[in-house]
PDB file of C-alpha atoms in Angstrom:
ATOM      1  CA  MET A   1      13.286   4.553  59.109  1.00 71.00           C
ATOM      2  CA  ASP A   2      15.428   7.089  57.230  1.00 88.00           C
ATOM      3  CA  ARG A   3      16.761   6.653  53.695  1.00 90.00           C
ATOM      4  CA  ARG A   4      20.097   5.141  54.748  1.00 92.00           C
ATOM      5  CA  GLU A   5      18.367   2.588  56.932  1.00 93.00           C
ATOM      6  CA  ARG A   6      16.011   1.684  54.077  1.00 95.00           C
ATOM      7  CA  VAL A   7      18.969   1.200  51.723  1.00 96.00           C
ATOM      8  CA  VAL A   8      20.815  -1.048  54.175  1.00 96.00           C
ATOM      9  CA  HIS A   9      17.662  -3.024  54.894  1.00 95.00           C
ATOM     10  CA  ALA A  10      17.027  -3.549  51.160  1.00 96.00           C
ATOM     11  CA  LEU A  11      20.668  -4.515  50.557  1.00 97.00           C
ATOM     12  CA  LEU A  12      20.780  -7.003  53.396  1.00 96.00           C
ATOM     13  CA  ASP A  13      17.392  -8.442  52.543  1.00 95.00           C
ATOM     14  CA  ALA A  14      18.589  -9.421  49.059  1.00 95.00           C
ATOM     15  CA  HIS A  15      22.340  -9.842  49.507  1.00 96.00           C
ATOM     16  CA  GLY A  16      22.973 -10.279  53.236  1.00 95.00           C
ATOM     17  CA  ARG A  17      25.139 -13.379  53.151  1.00 96.00           C
ATOM     18  CA  THR A  18      28.851 -13.743  53.749  1.00 97.00           C
ATOM     19  CA  PHE A  19      31.038 -15.276  51.067  1.00 97.00           C
ATOM     20  CA  ALA A  20      32.085 -17.959  53.559  1.00 97.00           C
ATOM     21  CA  ASP A  21      28.473 -18.973  54.015  1.00 97.00           C
ATOM     22  CA  GLU A  22      27.968 -19.033  50.248  1.00 96.00           C
ATOM     23  CA  ALA A  23      30.982 -21.336  49.933  1.00 96.00           C
ATOM     24  CA  GLY A  24      29.489 -23.722  52.491  1.00 96.00           C
ATOM     25  CA  ILE A  25      31.834 -22.715  55.323  1.00 97.00           C
ATOM     26  CA  ARG A  26      30.194 -22.644  58.728  1.00 96.00           C
ATOM     27  CA  LEU A  27      32.557 -20.075  60.148  1.00 97.00           C
ATOM     28  CA  GLU A  28      33.681 -20.375  63.735  1.00 97.00           C
ATOM     29  CA  ASP A  29      36.879 -19.730  65.649  1.00 97.00           C
ATOM     30  CA  ALA A  30      38.281 -23.179  64.975  1.00 98.00           C
ATOM     31  CA  PRO A  31      41.199 -24.422  62.843  1.00 98.00           C
ATOM     32  CA  GLN A  32      39.379 -26.035  59.929  1.00 98.00           C
ATOM     33  CA  PRO A  33      36.799 -23.330  59.104  1.00 98.00           C
ATOM     34  CA  LEU A  34      39.425 -20.611  59.484  1.00 98.00           C
ATOM     35  CA  TYR A  35      41.722 -22.494  57.121  1.00 98.00           C
ATOM     36  CA  ARG A  36      38.932 -22.935  54.600  1.00 98.00           C
ATOM     37  CA  LEU A  37      38.317 -19.179  54.813  1.00 98.00           C
ATOM     38  CA  LEU A  38      42.004 -18.550  54.094  1.00 98.00           C
ATOM     39  CA  VAL A  39      41.792 -20.721  50.976  1.00 98.00           C
ATOM     40  CA  LEU A  40      38.577 -18.980  49.897  1.00 98.00           C
ATOM     41  CA  SER A  41      40.233 -15.594  50.373  1.00 98.00           C
ATOM     42  CA  GLN A  42      43.082 -16.613  48.097  1.00 96.00           C
ATOM     43  CA  LEU A  43      40.699 -17.861  45.426  1.00 96.00           C
ATOM     44  CA  LEU A  44      38.478 -14.764  45.564  1.00 95.00           C
ATOM     45  CA  SER A  45      41.422 -12.384  45.336  1.00 93.00           C
ATOM     46  CA  ALA A  46      42.413 -13.559  41.839  1.00 88.00           C
ATOM     47  CA  ARG A  47      41.058 -11.882  38.717  1.00 83.00           C
ATOM     48  CA  ILE A  48      38.379 -14.470  38.180  1.00 85.00           C
ATOM     49  CA  ARG A  49      34.618 -14.483  38.626  1.00 88.00           C
ATOM     50  CA  GLY A  50      33.472 -14.801  42.205  1.00 89.00           C
ATOM     51  CA  ALA A  51      31.103 -17.647  41.347  1.00 92.00           C
ATOM     52  CA  ILE A  52      34.039 -19.694  40.055  1.00 94.00           C
ATOM     53  CA  ALA A  53      36.083 -18.997  43.189  1.00 95.00           C
ATOM     54  CA  LEU A  54      33.172 -20.108  45.381  1.00 96.00           C
ATOM     55  CA  ALA A  55      32.606 -23.268  43.328  1.00 96.00           C
ATOM     56  CA  THR A  56      36.325 -24.055  43.523  1.00 96.00           C
ATOM     57  CA  ALA A  57      36.371 -23.660  47.297  1.00 97.00           C
ATOM     58  CA  ARG A  58      33.565 -26.210  47.477  1.00 97.00           C
ATOM     59  CA  ALA A  59      35.409 -28.518  45.058  1.00 96.00           C
ATOM     60  CA  LEU A  60      38.544 -28.469  47.214  1.00 97.00           C
ATOM     61  CA  HIS A  61      36.452 -29.322  50.263  1.00 96.00           C
ATOM     62  CA  GLU A  62      34.739 -32.198  48.430  1.00 96.00           C
ATOM     63  CA  ALA A  63      38.175 -33.499  47.399  1.00 96.00           C
ATOM     64  CA  GLY A  64      39.099 -33.732  51.076  1.00 96.00           C
ATOM     65  CA  LEU A  65      41.523 -30.790  50.930  1.00 97.00           C
ATOM     66  CA  ARG A  66      39.855 -29.082  53.852  1.00 94.00           C
ATOM     67  CA  ASP A  67      42.717 -28.681  56.330  1.00 96.00           C
ATOM     68  CA  PRO A  68      46.362 -27.645  55.983  1.00 98.00           C
ATOM     69  CA  ARG A  69      47.733 -31.096  56.763  1.00 97.00           C
ATOM     70  CA  ARG A  70      45.800 -32.714  53.929  1.00 97.00           C
ATOM     71  CA  MET A  71      46.481 -29.834  51.562  1.00 98.00           C
ATOM     72  CA  ALA A  72      50.230 -29.842  52.167  1.00 97.00           C
ATOM     73  CA  GLY A  73      50.402 -33.626  51.898  1.00 97.00           C
ATOM     74  CA  SER A  74      48.373 -33.900  48.705  1.00 97.00           C
ATOM     75  CA  PRO A  75      49.984 -34.499  45.303  1.00 96.00           C
ATOM     76  CA  ARG A  76      50.077 -31.337  43.230  1.00 94.00           C
ATOM     77  CA  ARG A  77      48.073 -33.031  40.474  1.00 94.00           C
ATOM     78  CA  GLU A  78      45.264 -33.668  42.965  1.00 96.00           C
ATOM     79  CA  ARG A  79      45.087 -29.967  43.763  1.00 95.00           C
ATOM     80  CA  VAL A  80      45.160 -29.069  40.067  1.00 95.00           C
ATOM     81  CA  ALA A  81      42.329 -31.522  39.381  1.00 95.00           C
ATOM     82  CA  ALA A  82      40.162 -30.085  42.167  1.00 95.00           C
ATOM     83  CA  LEU A  83      40.790 -26.554  40.931  1.00 95.00           C
ATOM     84  CA  GLY A  84      39.774 -27.640  37.447  1.00 94.00           C
ATOM     85  CA  ARG A  85      36.533 -29.197  38.684  1.00 94.00           C
ATOM     86  CA  GLY A  86      35.655 -25.851  40.217  1.00 93.00           C
ATOM     87  CA  GLY A  87      36.316 -24.089  36.931  1.00 92.00           C
ATOM     88  CA  TYR A  88      39.469 -22.392  38.235  1.00 87.00           C
ATOM     89  CA  ARG A  89      41.557 -23.192  35.167  1.00 81.00           C
ATOM     90  CA  ARG A  90      43.183 -19.876  34.348  1.00 74.00           C
ATOM     91  CA  TYR A  91      45.449 -19.949  37.413  1.00 74.00           C
ATOM     92  CA  ASP A  92      45.296 -23.642  38.305  1.00 79.00           C
ATOM     93  CA  GLU A  93      48.999 -24.515  38.064  1.00 89.00           C
ATOM     94  CA  ARG A  94      50.245 -21.519  40.031  1.00 91.00           C
ATOM     95  CA  THR A  95      47.405 -21.681  42.551  1.00 94.00           C
ATOM     96  CA  ALA A  96      47.974 -25.401  43.168  1.00 95.00           C
ATOM     97  CA  THR A  97      51.571 -24.634  44.098  1.00 96.00           C
ATOM     98  CA  GLN A  98      50.613 -21.696  46.290  1.00 96.00           C
ATOM     99  CA  LEU A  99      47.989 -23.726  48.141  1.00 97.00           C
ATOM    100  CA  GLY A 100      50.554 -26.388  48.970  1.00 97.00           C
ATOM    101  CA  ASP A 101      53.177 -23.864  50.032  1.00 97.00           C
ATOM    102  CA  ALA A 102      50.731 -21.838  52.139  1.00 98.00           C
ATOM    103  CA  ALA A 103      49.502 -24.962  53.916  1.00 98.00           C
ATOM    104  CA  ALA A 104      53.081 -26.026  54.626  1.00 98.00           C
ATOM    105  CA  LEU A 105      53.849 -22.590  56.103  1.00 98.00           C
ATOM    106  CA  LEU A 106      50.758 -22.714  58.291  1.00 98.00           C
ATOM    107  CA  ASN A 107      51.716 -26.171  59.548  1.00 98.00           C
ATOM    108  CA  GLU A 108      55.346 -25.313  60.207  1.00 98.00           C
ATOM    109  CA  ARG A 109      54.926 -21.899  61.793  1.00 98.00           C
ATOM    110  CA  TRP A 110      51.531 -22.019  63.495  1.00 98.00           C
ATOM    111  CA  GLY A 111      50.843 -25.724  63.892  1.00 98.00           C
ATOM    112  CA  GLY A 112      48.077 -25.627  61.286  1.00 98.00           C
ATOM    113  CA  ASP A 113      46.016 -23.275  63.456  1.00 98.00           C
ATOM    114  CA  LEU A 114      45.283 -19.684  62.390  1.00 98.00           C
ATOM    115  CA  ARG A 115      44.259 -18.879  65.946  1.00 98.00           C
ATOM    116  CA  ARG A 116      47.968 -19.009  66.805  1.00 98.00           C
ATOM    117  CA  LEU A 117      48.630 -16.428  64.100  1.00 98.00           C
ATOM    118  CA  ARG A 118      45.909 -14.305  65.676  1.00 97.00           C
ATOM    119  CA  ARG A 119      47.578 -14.578  69.072  1.00 97.00           C
ATOM    120  CA  GLU A 120      50.943 -13.656  67.579  1.00 97.00           C
ATOM    121  CA  ALA A 121      49.393 -10.447  66.219  1.00 97.00           C
ATOM    122  CA  ALA A 122      48.275  -9.594  69.794  1.00 94.00           C
ATOM    123  CA  GLY A 123      45.222  -7.659  68.691  1.00 85.00           C
ATOM    124  CA  GLU A 124      47.172  -5.393  66.324  1.00 94.00           C
ATOM    125  CA  LEU A 125      45.311  -5.197  63.033  1.00 95.00           C
ATOM    126  CA  PRO A 126      48.296  -4.034  60.908  1.00 96.00           C
ATOM    127  CA  GLU A 127      50.335  -6.961  62.248  1.00 97.00           C
ATOM    128  CA  LEU A 128      47.495  -9.359  61.530  1.00 97.00           C
ATOM    129  CA  ARG A 129      47.344  -8.130  57.927  1.00 97.00           C
ATOM    130  CA  ARG A 130      51.115  -8.435  57.622  1.00 97.00           C
ATOM    131  CA  LEU A 131      51.155 -12.007  58.893  1.00 98.00           C
ATOM    132  CA  LEU A 132      48.336 -13.048  56.569  1.00 98.00           C
ATOM    133  CA  ARG A 133      50.260 -11.636  53.628  1.00 98.00           C
ATOM    134  CA  GLU A 134      53.161 -13.990  54.376  1.00 97.00           C
ATOM    135  CA  PHE A 135      51.100 -16.828  52.907  1.00 98.00           C
ATOM    136  CA  PRO A 136      51.870 -17.471  49.240  1.00 96.00           C
ATOM    137  CA  GLY A 137      48.909 -16.271  47.179  1.00 95.00           C
ATOM    138  CA  ILE A 138      47.593 -13.907  49.854  1.00 97.00           C
ATOM    139  CA  GLY A 139      48.242 -10.292  48.930  1.00 96.00           C
ATOM    140  CA  PRO A 140      46.525  -7.114  50.163  1.00 97.00           C
ATOM    141  CA  ALA A 141      43.196  -8.083  48.568  1.00 96.00           C
ATOM    142  CA  GLY A 142      43.294 -11.589  50.030  1.00 97.00           C
ATOM    143  CA  ALA A 143      44.075 -10.272  53.511  1.00 98.00           C
ATOM    144  CA  ASP A 144      41.168  -7.834  53.228  1.00 97.00           C
ATOM    145  CA  ILE A 145      38.779 -10.583  52.178  1.00 97.00           C
ATOM    146  CA  PHE A 146      39.862 -12.810  55.060  1.00 98.00           C
ATOM    147  CA  LEU A 147      39.476 -10.054  57.649  1.00 98.00           C
ATOM    148  CA  ARG A 148      36.135  -8.840  56.280  1.00 97.00           C
ATOM    149  CA  GLU A 149      34.754 -12.315  56.877  1.00 97.00           C
ATOM    150  CA  ALA A 150      36.733 -13.233  60.011  1.00 97.00           C
ATOM    151  CA  GLN A 151      35.455 -10.207  61.937  1.00 97.00           C
ATOM    152  CA  GLU A 152      32.385 -12.351  62.589  1.00 93.00           C
ATOM    153  CA  VAL A 153      34.473 -14.552  64.904  1.00 97.00           C
ATOM    154  CA  TRP A 154      37.458 -12.251  65.592  1.00 96.00           C
ATOM    155  CA  PRO A 155      35.637  -9.220  67.046  1.00 93.00           C
ATOM    156  CA  GLU A 156      38.822  -7.247  67.680  1.00 93.00           C
ATOM    157  CA  THR A 157      39.093  -6.701  63.916  1.00 94.00           C
ATOM    158  CA  ALA A 158      35.607  -5.157  63.619  1.00 94.00           C
ATOM    159  CA  PRO A 159      34.385  -3.053  62.022  1.00 95.00           C
ATOM    160  CA  TYR A 160      36.483  -4.174  59.068  1.00 96.00           C
ATOM    161  CA  LEU A 161      35.249  -2.403  55.966  1.00 96.00           C
ATOM    162  CA  ASP A 162      38.005  -2.182  53.398  1.00 96.00           C
ATOM    163  CA  ALA A 163      38.242  -0.004  50.281  1.00 95.00           C
ATOM    164  CA  LYS A 164      36.112  -2.404  48.220  1.00 96.00           C
ATOM    165  CA  ALA A 165      33.293  -2.433  50.786  1.00 97.00           C
ATOM    166  CA  LEU A 166      33.456   1.355  51.094  1.00 97.00           C
ATOM    167  CA  GLN A 167      33.244   1.601  47.305  1.00 97.00           C
ATOM    168  CA  GLY A 168      29.927  -0.227  47.556  1.00 97.00           C
ATOM    169  CA  ALA A 169      28.790   2.152  50.281  1.00 97.00           C
ATOM    170  CA  GLU A 170      29.615   5.100  48.033  1.00 96.00           C
ATOM    171  CA  ARG A 171      27.576   3.614  45.190  1.00 96.00           C
ATOM    172  CA  LEU A 172      24.625   3.398  47.538  1.00 97.00           C
ATOM    173  CA  ASN A 173      25.148   6.894  48.967  1.00 95.00           C
ATOM    174  CA  LEU A 174      25.818   5.450  52.397  1.00 96.00           C
ATOM    175  CA  PRO A 175      28.270   6.867  54.972  1.00 94.00           C
ATOM    176  CA  GLY A 176      31.953   6.247  54.360  1.00 94.00           C
ATOM    177  CA  ASP A 177      32.651   5.854  58.070  1.00 94.00           C
ATOM    178  CA  PRO A 178      33.044   2.195  59.143  1.00 94.00           C
ATOM    179  CA  GLU A 179      31.671   2.846  62.630  1.00 94.00           C
ATOM    180  CA  ARG A 180      28.497   4.419  61.250  1.00 94.00           C
ATOM    181  CA  LEU A 181      28.065   1.605  58.747  1.00 95.00           C
ATOM    182  CA  ALA A 182      28.455  -0.932  61.539  1.00 93.00           C
ATOM    183  CA  GLU A 183      25.634   0.805  63.406  1.00 94.00           C
ATOM    184  CA  LEU A 184      23.425   0.592  60.328  1.00 93.00           C
ATOM    185  CA  ALA A 185      24.157  -3.140  60.057  1.00 93.00           C
ATOM    186  CA  GLY A 186      22.472  -3.720  63.405  1.00 89.00           C
ATOM    187  CA  ASN A 187      21.986  -7.339  64.404  1.00 88.00           C
ATOM    188  CA  SER A 188      22.932  -8.558  60.932  1.00 90.00           C
ATOM    189  CA  GLY A 189      26.590  -7.924  61.753  1.00 93.00           C
ATOM    190  CA  THR A 190      29.358  -6.049  59.991  1.00 96.00           C
ATOM    191  CA  ALA A 191      30.713  -9.117  58.188  1.00 97.00           C
ATOM    192  CA  VAL A 192      27.365  -9.641  56.463  1.00 97.00           C
ATOM    193  CA  LEU A 193      27.085  -5.951  55.574  1.00 97.00           C
ATOM    194  CA  ALA A 194      30.672  -5.889  54.281  1.00 97.00           C
ATOM    195  CA  ALA A 195      29.957  -8.817  51.938  1.00 97.00           C
ATOM    196  CA  ALA A 196      26.772  -7.179  50.680  1.00 97.00           C
ATOM    197  CA  LEU A 197      28.578  -3.890  50.071  1.00 97.00           C
ATOM    198  CA  VAL A 198      31.281  -5.695  48.091  1.00 97.00           C
ATOM    199  CA  ARG A 199      28.579  -7.209  45.904  1.00 97.00           C
ATOM    200  CA  ALA A 200      27.221  -3.698  45.297  1.00 97.00           C
ATOM    201  CA  ALA A 201      30.736  -2.517  44.428  1.00 96.00           C
ATOM    202  CA  VAL A 202      31.423  -5.208  41.835  1.00 94.00           C
ATOM    203  CA  ASP A 203      27.936  -5.500  40.348  1.00 93.00           C
ATOM    204  CA  GLY A 204      26.152  -2.331  39.295  1.00 90.00           C
ATOM    205  CA  LYS A 205      22.841  -4.210  39.070  1.00 94.00           C
ATOM    206  CA  VAL A 206      23.003  -4.966  42.786  1.00 95.00           C
ATOM    207  CA  ALA A 207      23.367  -1.283  43.594  1.00 94.00           C
ATOM    208  CA  GLU A 208      20.641  -0.240  41.145  1.00 95.00           C
ATOM    209  CA  ASP A 209      18.179  -2.821  42.440  1.00 94.00           C
ATOM    210  CA  THR A 210      18.902  -1.892  46.057  1.00 96.00           C
ATOM    211  CA  LEU A 211      18.327   1.797  45.469  1.00 94.00           C
ATOM    212  CA  ARG A 212      15.142   1.094  43.529  1.00 94.00           C
ATOM    213  CA  ARG A 213      13.677  -1.040  46.295  1.00 92.00           C
ATOM    214  CA  ALA A 214      14.679   1.450  48.980  1.00 92.00           C
ATOM    215  CA  ALA A 215      13.097   4.437  47.227  1.00 88.00           C
TER     216      ALA A 215
END
């Protein structure tokens, strides 16, 4: 096992978990888990701690706001309350509005099913990113987060390693080529590696600990 393989092994051993999994989303190519991933992507893309975004995603689920029909039909105050229970107070008013508007768009244009959006993109990654960014609250960062995680069930998007994931790879002195990184991920999968690399990018202690254990 060479140095790069040791680094990836150490990283995945300690941090090899997707953000969807951490939020309690059992990701599959089905309407509800894909919608929950979209909501999580919006929450994670704001300038707020990741732990708060994850807790808020769980709070929305526990409040029953787990599909676009329920989200769009919920009173705004109910969404604000759920966001508050998750600790997402800094952006709660704006985010509550965006969640309702995004759910309404998904219902009206794609029948509440993100798989229809996927089919509309016809396998074209730039078009898929563009369509995702039509949702209120989903900008470039949110689209990247969604696709990093969705590559687990939408294989045509893989390997999806965006600038943030590649920043983590650089910190760990790993290759900057997505195809090579995907090879290093092995059976763990690129989505899991991408999430672990993002953690290394945003938390210097993750990178330091990984390099220490791989030495």
